Amino acid sequence: TSTAGVVDDILLIAQELLAIHNDSTALPTSCKEIKERQPLSPSGVYLLSNTSSTYNAYCNMEELCSSTGGWTRLAYLDMTDATQNCPSGFSLYQSGGVRACGKQIRQNGCISVQFPSHNISYSQVCGRVTGYTYGSIDALNSGQEFEGVSITRGSSRQKVWSFLAGNREVGSSSNSCPCNTGSSVSVPASIGNNYFCESGILYTSDPLWDGQGCGSDEAPCCNVPGIPWFHRNYGSNTTTDYIELRVCANFNDEDSPVSYYEIYVK
């Protein structure tokens, strides 16, 4: 073998070693990637990379929504923590030791906050939301599609999960939850079975969508699988859509302020 050939072989080996090194030290782009690289990684905050920058994200490495770990958290709010503030544009409700975030005073319709996916390609969304009711909120019997909180994805606002707020815990009236015993309320196809519904009064010990404290007629609403966690699995269909949380009510004296949410993708 010529000297030139030996040099070429050495350069080729060096290039291969460099490629291996670069691959092993490249920052992960999602918590799922970390879980796949290091299956014993604990839950916690990790440094991730997207196409243009790096950022810190909380990774849940345990089973969540009946799916193995590797979940990247896109959204988190816990208003029991006095250091946390409402998202921009939301109003703060405070009473009886409860803090929650809802629409602006005298605002009709919806208010929303978006959470970027940081270009993570995901096929599952898992999370939970806790809120309250204010005024005579009517679940699906209003001038708009729903009253409560909606989790959507992308600019077309494809519904991921809906959190409906009913007017009363008993009875089967049109402004109560469609999951109530004897209810004849029809659920729009865009919502389907992907919803939780509960009724309550603002700032009581009975927050909404936690699977607890339902009245007798509303008991089926507290017994749905998974509650308080929602889960959408899109199978082989992946997306990088941003997630949006919307709080909606038809009139300016109605609201469904939220006190807690966390949303993960994988």
PDB file of C-alpha atoms in Angstrom:
ATOM      1  CA  THR A   1       0.000   0.000   0.000  1.00  0.00           C
ATOM      2  CA  SER A   2       1.345   3.442  -0.935  1.00  0.00           C
ATOM      3  CA  THR A   3       1.950   6.197   1.588  1.00  0.00           C
ATOM      4  CA  ALA A   4      -0.818   8.199  -0.061  1.00  0.00           C
ATOM      5  CA  GLY A   5      -3.188   5.262   0.382  1.00  0.00           C
ATOM      6  CA  VAL A   6      -2.346   4.944   4.077  1.00  0.00           C
ATOM      7  CA  VAL A   7      -2.946   8.669   4.573  1.00  0.00           C
ATOM      8  CA  ASP A   8      -6.307   8.389   2.821  1.00  0.00           C
ATOM      9  CA  ASP A   9      -7.285   5.475   5.077  1.00  0.00           C
ATOM     10  CA  ILE A  10      -6.292   7.438   8.194  1.00  0.00           C
ATOM     11  CA  LEU A  11      -8.291  10.464   7.043  1.00  0.00           C
ATOM     12  CA  LEU A  12     -11.326   8.272   6.371  1.00  0.00           C
ATOM     13  CA  ILE A  13     -11.127   6.714   9.848  1.00  0.00           C
ATOM     14  CA  ALA A  14     -10.729  10.173  11.398  1.00  0.00           C
ATOM     15  CA  GLN A  15     -13.804  11.423   9.544  1.00  0.00           C
ATOM     16  CA  GLU A  16     -15.841   8.438  10.743  1.00  0.00           C
ATOM     17  CA  LEU A  17     -14.717   8.971  14.356  1.00  0.00           C
ATOM     18  CA  LEU A  18     -15.594  12.662  14.107  1.00  0.00           C
ATOM     19  CA  ALA A  19     -19.050  11.821  12.758  1.00  0.00           C
ATOM     20  CA  ILE A  20     -19.649   9.392  15.632  1.00  0.00           C
ATOM     21  CA  HIS A  21     -18.467  12.003  18.144  1.00  0.00           C
ATOM     22  CA  ASN A  22     -20.692  14.706  16.689  1.00  0.00           C
ATOM     23  CA  ASP A  23     -23.712  12.397  16.692  1.00  0.00           C
ATOM     24  CA  SER A  24     -23.204  11.341  20.304  1.00  0.00           C
ATOM     25  CA  THR A  25     -22.735  14.887  21.610  1.00  0.00           C
ATOM     26  CA  ALA A  26     -25.469  16.634  19.594  1.00  0.00           C
ATOM     27  CA  LEU A  27     -28.146  18.113  21.811  1.00  0.00           C
ATOM     28  CA  PRO A  28     -31.416  16.155  21.792  1.00  0.00           C
ATOM     29  CA  THR A  29     -34.437  17.728  20.142  1.00  0.00           C
ATOM     30  CA  SER A  30     -37.054  16.178  22.440  1.00  0.00           C
ATOM     31  CA  CYS A  31     -37.478  14.312  25.706  1.00  0.00           C
ATOM     32  CA  LYS A  32     -38.386  11.214  23.703  1.00  0.00           C
ATOM     33  CA  GLU A  33     -34.944  11.309  22.100  1.00  0.00           C
ATOM     34  CA  ILE A  34     -33.308  11.507  25.540  1.00  0.00           C
ATOM     35  CA  LYS A  35     -35.378   8.546  26.725  1.00  0.00           C
ATOM     36  CA  GLU A  36     -34.334   6.537  23.682  1.00  0.00           C
ATOM     37  CA  ARG A  37     -30.634   7.394  24.140  1.00  0.00           C
ATOM     38  CA  GLN A  38     -30.586   6.940  27.919  1.00  0.00           C
ATOM     39  CA  PRO A  39     -33.617   4.891  29.071  1.00  0.00           C
ATOM     40  CA  LEU A  40     -32.822   5.411  32.772  1.00  0.00           C
ATOM     41  CA  SER A  41     -32.851   9.216  32.549  1.00  0.00           C
ATOM     42  CA  PRO A  42     -34.929  10.713  35.403  1.00  0.00           C
ATOM     43  CA  SER A  43     -37.686  13.284  35.027  1.00  0.00           C
ATOM     44  CA  GLY A  44     -36.403  16.848  35.201  1.00  0.00           C
ATOM     45  CA  VAL A  45     -35.319  19.899  33.223  1.00  0.00           C
ATOM     46  CA  TYR A  46     -33.103  19.228  30.191  1.00  0.00           C
ATOM     47  CA  LEU A  47     -31.427  21.368  27.558  1.00  0.00           C
ATOM     48  CA  LEU A  48     -33.002  20.738  24.152  1.00  0.00           C
ATOM     49  CA  SER A  49     -32.256  22.075  20.697  1.00  0.00           C
ATOM     50  CA  ASN A  50     -34.498  23.102  17.829  1.00  0.00           C
ATOM     51  CA  THR A  51     -33.564  24.296  14.359  1.00  0.00           C
ATOM     52  CA  SER A  52     -32.413  27.736  15.506  1.00  0.00           C
ATOM     53  CA  SER A  53     -31.713  27.763  19.244  1.00  0.00           C
ATOM     54  CA  THR A  54     -31.523  25.871  22.514  1.00  0.00           C
ATOM     55  CA  TYR A  55     -34.009  25.986  25.383  1.00  0.00           C
ATOM     56  CA  ASN A  56     -34.772  24.306  28.703  1.00  0.00           C
ATOM     57  CA  ALA A  57     -37.766  21.975  28.935  1.00  0.00           C
ATOM     58  CA  TYR A  58     -39.196  19.729  31.604  1.00  0.00           C
ATOM     59  CA  CYS A  59     -39.169  16.051  30.619  1.00  0.00           C
ATOM     60  CA  ASN A  60     -41.482  13.493  32.191  1.00  0.00           C
ATOM     61  CA  MET A  61     -39.633  10.203  31.892  1.00  0.00           C
ATOM     62  CA  GLU A  62     -42.283   8.145  33.695  1.00  0.00           C
ATOM     63  CA  GLU A  63     -45.383   6.514  32.242  1.00  0.00           C
ATOM     64  CA  LEU A  64     -48.007   9.144  31.495  1.00  0.00           C
ATOM     65  CA  CYS A  65     -51.449   8.668  29.962  1.00  0.00           C
ATOM     66  CA  SER A  66     -50.725   4.911  29.762  1.00  0.00           C
ATOM     67  CA  SER A  67     -47.732   5.585  27.517  1.00  0.00           C
ATOM     68  CA  THR A  68     -44.040   5.166  28.322  1.00  0.00           C
ATOM     69  CA  GLY A  69     -41.889   8.143  29.326  1.00  0.00           C
ATOM     70  CA  GLY A  70     -40.218  10.699  27.108  1.00  0.00           C
ATOM     71  CA  TRP A  71     -42.882  13.422  27.277  1.00  0.00           C
ATOM     72  CA  THR A  72     -41.866  17.031  26.565  1.00  0.00           C
ATOM     73  CA  ARG A  73     -43.838  19.616  28.524  1.00  0.00           C
ATOM     74  CA  LEU A  74     -44.973  22.550  26.393  1.00  0.00           C
ATOM     75  CA  ALA A  75     -47.213  24.322  28.908  1.00  0.00           C
ATOM     76  CA  TYR A  76     -47.435  24.671  32.667  1.00  0.00           C
ATOM     77  CA  LEU A  77     -49.328  26.934  35.069  1.00  0.00           C
ATOM     78  CA  ASP A  78     -49.954  26.468  38.791  1.00  0.00           C
ATOM     79  CA  MET A  79     -51.674  29.466  40.339  1.00  0.00           C
ATOM     80  CA  THR A  80     -51.307  28.044  43.854  1.00  0.00           C
ATOM     81  CA  ASP A  81     -47.709  29.221  43.444  1.00  0.00           C
ATOM     82  CA  ALA A  82     -47.802  32.915  44.352  1.00  0.00           C
ATOM     83  CA  THR A  83     -44.780  33.579  42.136  1.00  0.00           C
ATOM     84  CA  GLN A  84     -46.646  32.562  38.976  1.00  0.00           C
ATOM     85  CA  ASN A  85     -48.637  35.029  36.904  1.00  0.00           C
ATOM     86  CA  CYS A  86     -51.477  34.695  34.424  1.00  0.00           C
ATOM     87  CA  PRO A  87     -50.593  34.448  30.725  1.00  0.00           C
ATOM     88  CA  SER A  88     -50.426  37.758  28.888  1.00  0.00           C
ATOM     89  CA  GLY A  89     -53.889  39.170  28.232  1.00  0.00           C
ATOM     90  CA  PHE A  90     -55.633  37.081  30.906  1.00  0.00           C
ATOM     91  CA  SER A  91     -57.264  38.588  33.998  1.00  0.00           C
ATOM     92  CA  LEU A  92     -56.467  37.428  37.518  1.00  0.00           C
ATOM     93  CA  TYR A  93     -59.314  36.215  39.725  1.00  0.00           C
ATOM     94  CA  GLN A  94     -58.599  36.124  43.469  1.00  0.00           C
ATOM     95  CA  SER A  95     -60.995  35.053  46.195  1.00  0.00           C
ATOM     96  CA  GLY A  96     -60.948  32.744  49.183  1.00  0.00           C
ATOM     97  CA  GLY A  97     -57.323  31.813  48.637  1.00  0.00           C
ATOM     98  CA  VAL A  98     -57.957  30.702  45.042  1.00  0.00           C
ATOM     99  CA  ARG A  99     -56.155  32.354  42.129  1.00  0.00           C
ATOM    100  CA  ALA A 100     -57.271  31.725  38.553  1.00  0.00           C
ATOM    101  CA  CYS A 101     -56.824  33.245  35.095  1.00  0.00           C
ATOM    102  CA  GLY A 102     -59.704  34.120  32.780  1.00  0.00           C
ATOM    103  CA  LYS A 103     -61.053  36.586  30.256  1.00  0.00           C
ATOM    104  CA  GLN A 104     -60.650  40.317  30.504  1.00  0.00           C
ATOM    105  CA  ILE A 105     -63.466  42.140  32.288  1.00  0.00           C
ATOM    106  CA  ARG A 106     -66.429  42.770  29.978  1.00  0.00           C
ATOM    107  CA  GLN A 107     -64.952  40.591  27.244  1.00  0.00           C
ATOM    108  CA  ASN A 108     -67.195  38.385  25.108  1.00  0.00           C
ATOM    109  CA  GLY A 109     -65.980  35.300  23.291  1.00  0.00           C
ATOM    110  CA  CYS A 110     -62.572  33.752  23.921  1.00  0.00           C
ATOM    111  CA  ILE A 111     -59.101  34.539  25.156  1.00  0.00           C
ATOM    112  CA  SER A 112     -56.165  32.281  24.353  1.00  0.00           C
ATOM    113  CA  VAL A 113     -52.493  31.525  24.834  1.00  0.00           C
ATOM    114  CA  GLN A 114     -50.267  29.597  22.422  1.00  0.00           C
ATOM    115  CA  PHE A 115     -47.434  27.209  23.255  1.00  0.00           C
ATOM    116  CA  PRO A 116     -44.823  26.556  20.528  1.00  0.00           C
ATOM    117  CA  SER A 117     -43.770  22.982  19.836  1.00  0.00           C
ATOM    118  CA  HIS A 118     -40.149  24.041  19.183  1.00  0.00           C
ATOM    119  CA  ASN A 119     -40.376  21.977  16.000  1.00  0.00           C
ATOM    120  CA  ILE A 120     -40.871  18.738  17.945  1.00  0.00           C
ATOM    121  CA  SER A 121     -42.597  16.160  15.765  1.00  0.00           C
ATOM    122  CA  TYR A 122     -45.272  14.538  17.924  1.00  0.00           C
ATOM    123  CA  SER A 123     -48.187  12.143  17.583  1.00  0.00           C
ATOM    124  CA  GLN A 124     -49.535  12.221  21.149  1.00  0.00           C
ATOM    125  CA  VAL A 125     -50.810  14.965  23.438  1.00  0.00           C
ATOM    126  CA  CYS A 126     -51.398  14.419  27.158  1.00  0.00           C
ATOM    127  CA  GLY A 127     -52.322  16.863  29.888  1.00  0.00           C
ATOM    128  CA  ARG A 128     -54.778  18.171  32.431  1.00  0.00           C
ATOM    129  CA  VAL A 129     -56.582  21.421  33.196  1.00  0.00           C
ATOM    130  CA  THR A 130     -58.306  22.650  36.359  1.00  0.00           C
ATOM    131  CA  GLY A 131     -60.710  25.580  36.310  1.00  0.00           C
ATOM    132  CA  TYR A 132     -63.824  27.148  37.808  1.00  0.00           C
ATOM    133  CA  THR A 133     -67.088  28.636  36.604  1.00  0.00           C
ATOM    134  CA  TYR A 134     -68.220  32.224  36.776  1.00  0.00           C
ATOM    135  CA  GLY A 135     -71.759  33.305  35.943  1.00  0.00           C
ATOM    136  CA  SER A 136     -74.413  31.219  34.188  1.00  0.00           C
ATOM    137  CA  ILE A 137     -72.113  29.277  31.927  1.00  0.00           C
ATOM    138  CA  ASP A 138     -73.910  26.793  29.683  1.00  0.00           C
ATOM    139  CA  ALA A 139     -71.542  24.096  28.341  1.00  0.00           C
ATOM    140  CA  LEU A 140     -72.930  23.477  24.823  1.00  0.00           C
ATOM    141  CA  ASN A 141     -76.096  25.581  25.065  1.00  0.00           C
ATOM    142  CA  SER A 142     -74.692  28.969  24.116  1.00  0.00           C
ATOM    143  CA  GLY A 143     -74.319  31.267  21.151  1.00  0.00           C
ATOM    144  CA  GLN A 144     -70.987  29.665  20.298  1.00  0.00           C
ATOM    145  CA  GLU A 145     -69.757  26.102  19.964  1.00  0.00           C
ATOM    146  CA  PHE A 146     -68.966  25.627  23.651  1.00  0.00           C
ATOM    147  CA  GLU A 147     -68.329  27.365  26.953  1.00  0.00           C
ATOM    148  CA  GLY A 148     -65.312  26.321  28.970  1.00  0.00           C
ATOM    149  CA  VAL A 149     -61.731  25.596  27.920  1.00  0.00           C
ATOM    150  CA  SER A 150     -60.479  24.124  24.663  1.00  0.00           C
ATOM    151  CA  ILE A 151     -57.088  22.664  23.757  1.00  0.00           C
ATOM    152  CA  THR A 152     -56.414  22.938  20.025  1.00  0.00           C
ATOM    153  CA  ARG A 153     -53.443  22.578  17.709  1.00  0.00           C
ATOM    154  CA  GLY A 154     -52.294  24.610  14.733  1.00  0.00           C
ATOM    155  CA  SER A 155     -53.714  27.658  13.000  1.00  0.00           C
ATOM    156  CA  SER A 156     -56.823  25.703  11.947  1.00  0.00           C
ATOM    157  CA  ARG A 157     -57.518  25.020  15.647  1.00  0.00           C
ATOM    158  CA  GLN A 158     -58.040  21.298  15.345  1.00  0.00           C
ATOM    159  CA  LYS A 159     -59.589  20.263  18.636  1.00  0.00           C
ATOM    160  CA  VAL A 160     -57.437  18.095  20.878  1.00  0.00           C
ATOM    161  CA  TRP A 161     -59.625  18.161  23.995  1.00  0.00           C
ATOM    162  CA  SER A 162     -62.543  20.214  25.341  1.00  0.00           C
ATOM    163  CA  PHE A 163     -63.270  21.051  28.974  1.00  0.00           C
ATOM    164  CA  LEU A 164     -66.949  21.967  29.115  1.00  0.00           C
ATOM    165  CA  ALA A 165     -68.446  23.898  32.020  1.00  0.00           C
ATOM    166  CA  GLY A 166     -72.092  23.145  32.787  1.00  0.00           C
ATOM    167  CA  ASN A 167     -74.633  25.304  34.561  1.00  0.00           C
ATOM    168  CA  ARG A 168     -75.783  22.843  37.214  1.00  0.00           C
ATOM    169  CA  GLU A 169     -74.751  19.485  38.653  1.00  0.00           C
ATOM    170  CA  VAL A 170     -78.224  17.942  38.708  1.00  0.00           C
ATOM    171  CA  GLY A 171     -80.809  17.531  36.002  1.00  0.00           C
ATOM    172  CA  SER A 172     -80.622  17.011  32.276  1.00  0.00           C
ATOM    173  CA  SER A 173     -81.374  20.545  31.083  1.00  0.00           C
ATOM    174  CA  SER A 174     -79.854  21.875  27.887  1.00  0.00           C
ATOM    175  CA  ASN A 175     -77.290  23.942  29.791  1.00  0.00           C
ATOM    176  CA  SER A 176     -75.975  21.009  31.830  1.00  0.00           C
ATOM    177  CA  CYS A 177     -73.241  18.556  30.895  1.00  0.00           C
ATOM    178  CA  PRO A 178     -73.966  16.152  28.021  1.00  0.00           C
ATOM    179  CA  CYS A 179     -72.511  13.334  30.153  1.00  0.00           C
ATOM    180  CA  ASN A 180     -75.192  13.839  32.840  1.00  0.00           C
ATOM    181  CA  THR A 181     -77.567  10.951  33.465  1.00  0.00           C
ATOM    182  CA  GLY A 182     -80.542  11.324  31.127  1.00  0.00           C
ATOM    183  CA  SER A 183     -78.998  14.165  29.121  1.00  0.00           C
ATOM    184  CA  SER A 184     -80.227  14.696  25.571  1.00  0.00           C
ATOM    185  CA  VAL A 185     -77.622  17.363  24.766  1.00  0.00           C
ATOM    186  CA  SER A 186     -75.881  16.581  21.478  1.00  0.00           C
ATOM    187  CA  VAL A 187     -72.118  16.948  21.222  1.00  0.00           C
ATOM    188  CA  PRO A 188     -70.660  18.525  18.041  1.00  0.00           C
ATOM    189  CA  ALA A 189     -68.687  16.171  15.826  1.00  0.00           C
ATOM    190  CA  SER A 190     -65.632  18.411  16.199  1.00  0.00           C
ATOM    191  CA  ILE A 191     -65.607  17.577  19.929  1.00  0.00           C
ATOM    192  CA  GLY A 192     -66.841  13.981  19.774  1.00  0.00           C
ATOM    193  CA  ASN A 193     -65.942  11.943  22.847  1.00  0.00           C
ATOM    194  CA  ASN A 194     -62.820  13.998  23.473  1.00  0.00           C
ATOM    195  CA  TYR A 195     -64.103  16.089  26.353  1.00  0.00           C
ATOM    196  CA  PHE A 196     -64.610  16.362  30.100  1.00  0.00           C
ATOM    197  CA  CYS A 197     -67.556  18.253  31.559  1.00  0.00           C
ATOM    198  CA  GLU A 198     -68.386  19.363  35.080  1.00  0.00           C
ATOM    199  CA  SER A 199     -70.466  22.049  36.769  1.00  0.00           C
ATOM    200  CA  GLY A 200     -69.644  24.159  39.783  1.00  0.00           C
ATOM    201  CA  ILE A 201     -69.491  27.591  41.366  1.00  0.00           C
ATOM    202  CA  LEU A 202     -66.432  29.832  41.267  1.00  0.00           C
ATOM    203  CA  TYR A 203     -64.061  29.573  44.223  1.00  0.00           C
ATOM    204  CA  THR A 204     -65.514  26.597  46.004  1.00  0.00           C
ATOM    205  CA  SER A 205     -63.754  23.442  47.097  1.00  0.00           C
ATOM    206  CA  ASP A 206     -65.067  21.779  43.927  1.00  0.00           C
ATOM    207  CA  PRO A 207     -62.856  22.766  40.979  1.00  0.00           C
ATOM    208  CA  LEU A 208     -63.786  21.532  37.522  1.00  0.00           C
ATOM    209  CA  TRP A 209     -62.461  18.598  35.478  1.00  0.00           C
ATOM    210  CA  ASP A 210     -60.684  16.848  38.331  1.00  0.00           C
ATOM    211  CA  GLY A 211     -62.999  13.824  38.428  1.00  0.00           C
ATOM    212  CA  GLN A 212     -64.254  14.646  41.916  1.00  0.00           C
ATOM    213  CA  GLY A 213     -67.292  16.220  43.551  1.00  0.00           C
ATOM    214  CA  CYS A 214     -69.868  15.488  40.851  1.00  0.00           C
ATOM    215  CA  GLY A 215     -73.544  15.545  41.825  1.00  0.00           C
ATOM    216  CA  SER A 216     -75.742  12.467  41.475  1.00  0.00           C
ATOM    217  CA  ASP A 217     -76.859  13.139  37.892  1.00  0.00           C
ATOM    218  CA  GLU A 218     -73.375  14.282  36.958  1.00  0.00           C
ATOM    219  CA  ALA A 219     -71.630  11.206  38.396  1.00  0.00           C
ATOM    220  CA  PRO A 220     -70.931   9.700  34.933  1.00  0.00           C
ATOM    221  CA  CYS A 221     -68.916  12.834  34.103  1.00  0.00           C
ATOM    222  CA  CYS A 222     -66.521  12.084  36.972  1.00  0.00           C
ATOM    223  CA  ASN A 223     -66.152   8.417  36.042  1.00  0.00           C
ATOM    224  CA  VAL A 224     -64.747   8.726  32.522  1.00  0.00           C
ATOM    225  CA  PRO A 225     -61.462   6.880  31.849  1.00  0.00           C
ATOM    226  CA  GLY A 226     -58.265   8.800  32.504  1.00  0.00           C
ATOM    227  CA  ILE A 227     -59.757  11.856  34.209  1.00  0.00           C
ATOM    228  CA  PRO A 228     -58.202  14.284  35.172  1.00  0.00           C
ATOM    229  CA  TRP A 229     -55.693  13.453  32.404  1.00  0.00           C
ATOM    230  CA  PHE A 230     -56.718  13.752  28.759  1.00  0.00           C
ATOM    231  CA  HIS A 231     -54.888  11.873  26.017  1.00  0.00           C
ATOM    232  CA  ARG A 232     -54.986  12.039  22.230  1.00  0.00           C
ATOM    233  CA  ASN A 233     -53.008   9.525  20.202  1.00  0.00           C
ATOM    234  CA  TYR A 234     -52.833  10.223  16.467  1.00  0.00           C
ATOM    235  CA  GLY A 235     -50.995   7.000  15.665  1.00  0.00           C
ATOM    236  CA  SER A 236     -48.596   7.323  12.745  1.00  0.00           C
ATOM    237  CA  ASN A 237     -49.731  10.880  11.979  1.00  0.00           C
ATOM    238  CA  THR A 238     -47.206  13.370  13.333  1.00  0.00           C
ATOM    239  CA  THR A 239     -47.241  17.154  13.472  1.00  0.00           C
ATOM    240  CA  THR A 240     -45.194  20.082  14.740  1.00  0.00           C
ATOM    241  CA  ASP A 241     -48.280  22.253  15.343  1.00  0.00           C
ATOM    242  CA  TYR A 242     -48.281  24.665  18.246  1.00  0.00           C
ATOM    243  CA  ILE A 243     -50.756  24.005  21.054  1.00  0.00           C
ATOM    244  CA  GLU A 244     -53.337  26.626  22.021  1.00  0.00           C
ATOM    245  CA  LEU A 245     -55.436  26.917  25.180  1.00  0.00           C
ATOM    246  CA  ARG A 246     -58.656  28.916  24.802  1.00  0.00           C
ATOM    247  CA  VAL A 247     -61.046  30.072  27.528  1.00  0.00           C
ATOM    248  CA  CYS A 248     -64.467  30.824  26.033  1.00  0.00           C
ATOM    249  CA  ALA A 249     -67.871  32.101  27.166  1.00  0.00           C
ATOM    250  CA  ASN A 250     -70.680  33.728  25.246  1.00  0.00           C
ATOM    251  CA  PHE A 251     -71.342  36.729  27.500  1.00  0.00           C
ATOM    252  CA  ASN A 252     -69.077  39.196  29.270  1.00  0.00           C
ATOM    253  CA  ASP A 253     -70.378  38.175  32.713  1.00  0.00           C
ATOM    254  CA  GLU A 254     -69.477  34.494  32.190  1.00  0.00           C
ATOM    255  CA  ASP A 255     -66.089  32.840  32.411  1.00  0.00           C
ATOM    256  CA  SER A 256     -64.176  29.603  33.069  1.00  0.00           C
ATOM    257  CA  PRO A 257     -60.910  30.818  34.613  1.00  0.00           C
ATOM    258  CA  VAL A 258     -58.133  28.236  34.871  1.00  0.00           C
ATOM    259  CA  SER A 259     -55.976  27.691  37.933  1.00  0.00           C
ATOM    260  CA  TYR A 260     -53.781  24.868  36.689  1.00  0.00           C
ATOM    261  CA  TYR A 261     -52.654  23.271  33.453  1.00  0.00           C
ATOM    262  CA  GLU A 262     -49.837  21.132  32.139  1.00  0.00           C
ATOM    263  CA  ILE A 263     -49.594  19.864  28.573  1.00  0.00           C
ATOM    264  CA  TYR A 264     -47.108  17.349  27.161  1.00  0.00           C
ATOM    265  CA  VAL A 265     -46.346  16.024  23.685  1.00  0.00           C
ATOM    266  CA  LYS A 266     -44.473  12.979  22.429  1.00  0.00           C
TER     267      LYS A 266
END
